[in-house]
Amino acid sequence: MSLVDLIAQADERGLAASGLACLDRCVPLLGGDDEVLRPLWSSLADGGADGDAWGERLAKARAELDSADPCADPDPDLDPAPGSGPGAETETETEAAVSDEDRAAALARRMLATAPDDPCASALRAWADACSAAALRIHRLLDVAADGDGPLVAAELRRQVAVLELLAARGAGGLRPALEVSTEGRRVLRAVVSRRARGRS
């Protein structure tokens, strides 16, 4: 089954886990501790994404990661084309100053900032879908492949599918292996971020 179909058919717990797993793998871009989202995983195990626990733990995670207001983040999709419009020279300089890492971090911050505080199926589905697209774009930005989707993107796609399949097949019992899948991906991305940082120094 395709990723799109899996998201379309997922229940609330599966949708929350899907979005959370995408965000969890991107925590290295936010400078966060590996365990910062663990309480949210626990809330899914305790009773899904409903109730007060999810909202309270989400607020705590946002505070710990100092998530920016999504409206204050530059939209990676709405950057002006270099060399066009008034002030083109300044825009071109700004465009050059925004690195792929900056764009990836902005996408990760938005994933956290737009997580539904009072989740329902429709809100979770929209969030899971947006997180899926954002996580794939993040990995595409940081991939070493010059053209097309490289190994980093392919691995992220496999992990997204795996998380949804685990929750669809096992329900709450799929949370632990889904967390393990996410942890593996987070380690990979942390290594990529560290390698790119060394390359710039």
GROMACS .gro file of C-alpha atoms in nm:
model
  201
    1MET     CA    1   0.000   0.000   0.000
    2SER     CA    2   0.127   0.348  -0.083
    3LEU     CA    3   0.216   0.611   0.176
    4VAL     CA    4  -0.079   0.823   0.067
    5ASP     CA    5  -0.320   0.532   0.112
    6LEU     CA    6  -0.175   0.444   0.452
    7ILE     CA    7  -0.227   0.799   0.579
    8ALA     CA    8  -0.579   0.807   0.435
    9GLN     CA    9  -0.675   0.484   0.616
   10ALA     CA   10  -0.495   0.541   0.946
   11ASP     CA   11  -0.687   0.588   1.271
   12GLU     CA   12  -0.619   0.870   1.517
   13ARG     CA   13  -0.339   0.689   1.697
   14GLY     CA   14  -0.174   0.594   1.368
   15LEU     CA   15  -0.197   0.951   1.238
   16ALA     CA   16  -0.054   1.096   1.557
   17ALA     CA   17   0.228   0.841   1.556
   18SER     CA   18   0.301   0.910   1.191
   19GLY     CA   19   0.334   1.285   1.242
   20LEU     CA   20   0.520   1.243   1.568
   21ALA     CA   21   0.767   0.998   1.414
   22CYS     CA   22   0.843   1.240   1.129
   23LEU     CA   23   0.905   1.517   1.381
   24ASP     CA   24   1.108   1.291   1.610
   25ARG     CA   25   1.348   1.200   1.330
   26CYS     CA   26   1.404   1.572   1.266
   27VAL     CA   27   1.478   1.671   1.628
   28PRO     CA   28   1.854   1.707   1.552
   29LEU     CA   29   1.768   2.010   1.338
   30LEU     CA   30   1.608   2.174   1.642
   31GLY     CA   31   1.901   2.111   1.872
   32GLY     CA   32   1.681   1.898   2.094
   33ASP     CA   33   1.760   1.610   2.322
   34ASP     CA   34   1.682   1.267   2.184
   35GLU     CA   35   1.424   1.209   2.459
   36VAL     CA   36   1.238   1.539   2.428
   37LEU     CA   37   0.940   1.385   2.248
   38ARG     CA   38   0.928   1.061   2.451
   39PRO     CA   39   0.639   1.188   2.672
   40LEU     CA   40   0.427   1.235   2.360
   41TRP     CA   41   0.496   0.877   2.257
   42SER     CA   42   0.391   0.771   2.606
   43SER     CA   43   0.064   0.962   2.574
   44LEU     CA   44  -0.017   0.761   2.260
   45ALA     CA   45   0.045   0.440   2.449
   46ASP     CA   46  -0.164   0.555   2.745
   47GLY     CA   47  -0.474   0.648   2.551
   48GLY     CA   48  -0.404   0.777   2.207
   49ALA     CA   49  -0.387   1.144   2.117
   50ASP     CA   50  -0.709   1.237   2.293
   51GLY     CA   51  -0.743   1.384   2.640
   52ASP     CA   52  -0.533   1.645   2.819
   53ALA     CA   53  -0.207   1.447   2.827
   54TRP     CA   54  -0.126   1.505   2.460
   55GLY     CA   55  -0.183   1.882   2.477
   56GLU     CA   56   0.012   1.923   2.801
   57ARG     CA   57   0.308   1.719   2.679
   58LEU     CA   58   0.305   1.893   2.343
   59ALA     CA   59   0.321   2.232   2.515
   60LYS     CA   60   0.616   2.112   2.723
   61ALA     CA   61   0.799   1.985   2.415
   62ARG     CA   62   0.744   2.318   2.240
   63ALA     CA   63   0.881   2.504   2.541
   64GLU     CA   64   1.187   2.281   2.561
   65LEU     CA   65   1.262   2.314   2.192
   66ASP     CA   66   1.178   2.686   2.192
   67SER     CA   67   0.965   2.641   1.883
   68ALA     CA   68   0.914   2.959   1.680
   69ASP     CA   69   0.576   3.088   1.572
   70PRO     CA   70   0.512   2.928   1.231
   71CYS     CA   71   0.401   3.264   1.092
   72ALA     CA   72   0.741   3.407   1.181
   73ASP     CA   73   0.932   3.143   0.988
   74PRO     CA   74   1.024   3.217   0.629
   75ASP     CA   75   0.815   2.987   0.410
   76PRO     CA   76   1.057   2.773   0.209
   77ASP     CA   77   0.795   2.751  -0.066
   78LEU     CA   78   0.738   3.127  -0.089
   79ASP     CA   79   1.093   3.260  -0.124
   80PRO     CA   80   1.110   3.522  -0.400
   81ALA     CA   81   1.286   3.422  -0.717
   82PRO     CA   82   1.642   3.559  -0.718
   83GLY     CA   83   1.688   3.857  -0.947
   84SER     CA   84   1.321   3.950  -0.975
   85GLY     CA   85   1.116   4.238  -0.842
   86PRO     CA   86   1.226   4.548  -0.652
   87GLY     CA   87   1.535   4.509  -0.440
   88ALA     CA   88   1.640   4.208  -0.646
   89GLU     CA   89   2.003   4.241  -0.547
   90THR     CA   90   1.917   4.233  -0.176
   91GLU     CA   91   1.683   3.937  -0.230
   92THR     CA   92   1.957   3.748  -0.410
   93GLU     CA   93   2.198   3.808  -0.123
   94THR     CA   94   1.934   3.693   0.127
   95GLU     CA   95   1.860   3.382  -0.079
   96ALA     CA   96   2.230   3.293  -0.082
   97ALA     CA   97   2.251   3.341   0.296
   98VAL     CA   98   1.974   3.088   0.362
   99SER     CA   99   2.134   2.744   0.366
  100ASP     CA  100   1.969   2.408   0.311
  101GLU     CA  101   2.016   2.346   0.683
  102ASP     CA  102   1.826   2.668   0.761
  103ARG     CA  103   1.540   2.564   0.534
  104ALA     CA  104   1.532   2.216   0.685
  105ALA     CA  105   1.527   2.358   1.039
  106ALA     CA  106   1.241   2.594   0.947
  107LEU     CA  107   1.039   2.298   0.818
  108ALA     CA  108   1.108   2.103   1.137
  109ARG     CA  109   1.004   2.397   1.357
  110ARG     CA  110   0.680   2.428   1.166
  111MET     CA  111   0.606   2.058   1.211
  112LEU     CA  112   0.622   2.108   1.588
  113ALA     CA  113   0.443   2.442   1.592
  114THR     CA  114   0.149   2.317   1.385
  115ALA     CA  115   0.087   1.998   1.581
  116PRO     CA  116  -0.278   2.005   1.694
  117ASP     CA  117  -0.317   2.093   2.061
  118ASP     CA  118  -0.666   1.945   2.077
  119PRO     CA  119  -0.637   1.666   1.820
  120CYS     CA  120  -0.923   1.517   1.628
  121ALA     CA  121  -0.906   1.283   1.331
  122SER     CA  122  -0.928   1.560   1.070
  123ALA     CA  123  -0.663   1.775   1.241
  124LEU     CA  124  -0.431   1.480   1.290
  125ARG     CA  125  -0.472   1.368   0.929
  126ALA     CA  126  -0.381   1.713   0.800
  127TRP     CA  127  -0.082   1.728   1.036
  128ALA     CA  128   0.040   1.378   0.949
  129ASP     CA  129   0.015   1.457   0.579
  130ALA     CA  130   0.203   1.785   0.622
  131CYS     CA  131   0.470   1.621   0.839
  132SER     CA  132   0.520   1.346   0.583
  133ALA     CA  133   0.580   1.600   0.306
  134ALA     CA  134   0.800   1.819   0.527
  135ALA     CA  135   1.016   1.529   0.646
  136LEU     CA  136   1.071   1.409   0.291
  137ARG     CA  137   1.167   1.759   0.184
  138ILE     CA  138   1.404   1.793   0.479
  139HIS     CA  139   1.582   1.473   0.381
  140ARG     CA  140   1.586   1.585   0.018
  141LEU     CA  141   1.751   1.914   0.119
  142LEU     CA  142   2.018   1.732   0.317
  143ASP     CA  143   2.072   1.441   0.077
  144VAL     CA  144   2.404   1.414  -0.103
  145ALA     CA  145   2.239   1.315  -0.430
  146ALA     CA  146   2.278   1.585  -0.693
  147ASP     CA  147   1.969   1.488  -0.892
  148GLY     CA  148   1.650   1.315  -0.788
  149ASP     CA  149   1.594   1.137  -0.458
  150GLY     CA  150   1.903   0.984  -0.303
  151PRO     CA  151   1.944   0.719  -0.033
  152LEU     CA  152   1.852   0.952   0.253
  153VAL     CA  153   1.513   1.030   0.101
  154ALA     CA  154   1.448   0.667   0.009
  155ALA     CA  155   1.522   0.557   0.367
  156GLU     CA  156   1.291   0.824   0.509
  157LEU     CA  157   1.011   0.710   0.280
  158ARG     CA  158   1.059   0.349   0.395
  159ARG     CA  159   1.046   0.457   0.759
  160GLN     CA  160   0.726   0.653   0.710
  161VAL     CA  161   0.561   0.352   0.548
  162ALA     CA  162   0.693   0.119   0.818
  163VAL     CA  163   0.552   0.333   1.103
  164LEU     CA  164   0.206   0.344   0.948
  165GLU     CA  165   0.206  -0.027   0.869
  166LEU     CA  166   0.308  -0.112   1.226
  167LEU     CA  167   0.027   0.096   1.375
  168ALA     CA  168  -0.227  -0.040   1.126
  169ALA     CA  169  -0.132  -0.399   1.200
  170ARG     CA  170  -0.073  -0.385   1.577
  171GLY     CA  171  -0.253  -0.080   1.711
  172ALA     CA  172  -0.098   0.036   2.038
  173GLY     CA  173   0.134  -0.265   2.022
  174GLY     CA  174   0.301  -0.110   1.718
  175LEU     CA  175   0.415   0.199   1.907
  176ARG     CA  176   0.736   0.051   2.047
  177PRO     CA  177   0.868  -0.081   1.714
  178ALA     CA  178   0.754   0.243   1.548
  179LEU     CA  179   0.959   0.437   1.804
  180GLU     CA  180   1.257   0.214   1.727
  181VAL     CA  181   1.219   0.290   1.356
  182SER     CA  182   1.206   0.662   1.434
  183THR     CA  183   1.507   0.642   1.666
  184GLU     CA  184   1.714   0.481   1.392
  185GLY     CA  185   1.617   0.757   1.151
  186ARG     CA  186   1.699   1.028   1.405
  187ARG     CA  187   2.047   0.885   1.453
  188VAL     CA  188   2.102   0.885   1.079
  189LEU     CA  189   1.990   1.246   1.044
  190ARG     CA  190   2.198   1.357   1.342
  191ALA     CA  191   2.504   1.206   1.177
  192VAL     CA  192   2.421   1.383   0.850
  193VAL     CA  193   2.376   1.718   1.026
  194SER     CA  194   2.705   1.673   1.213
  195ARG     CA  195   2.891   1.577   0.896
  196ARG     CA  196   2.758   1.878   0.707
  197ALA     CA  197   2.850   2.108   0.998
  198ARG     CA  198   3.208   1.976   0.995
  199GLY     CA  199   3.221   2.031   0.621
  200ARG     CA  200   3.132   2.400   0.665
  201SER     CA  201   3.390   2.459   0.937
   0.00000   0.00000   0.00000
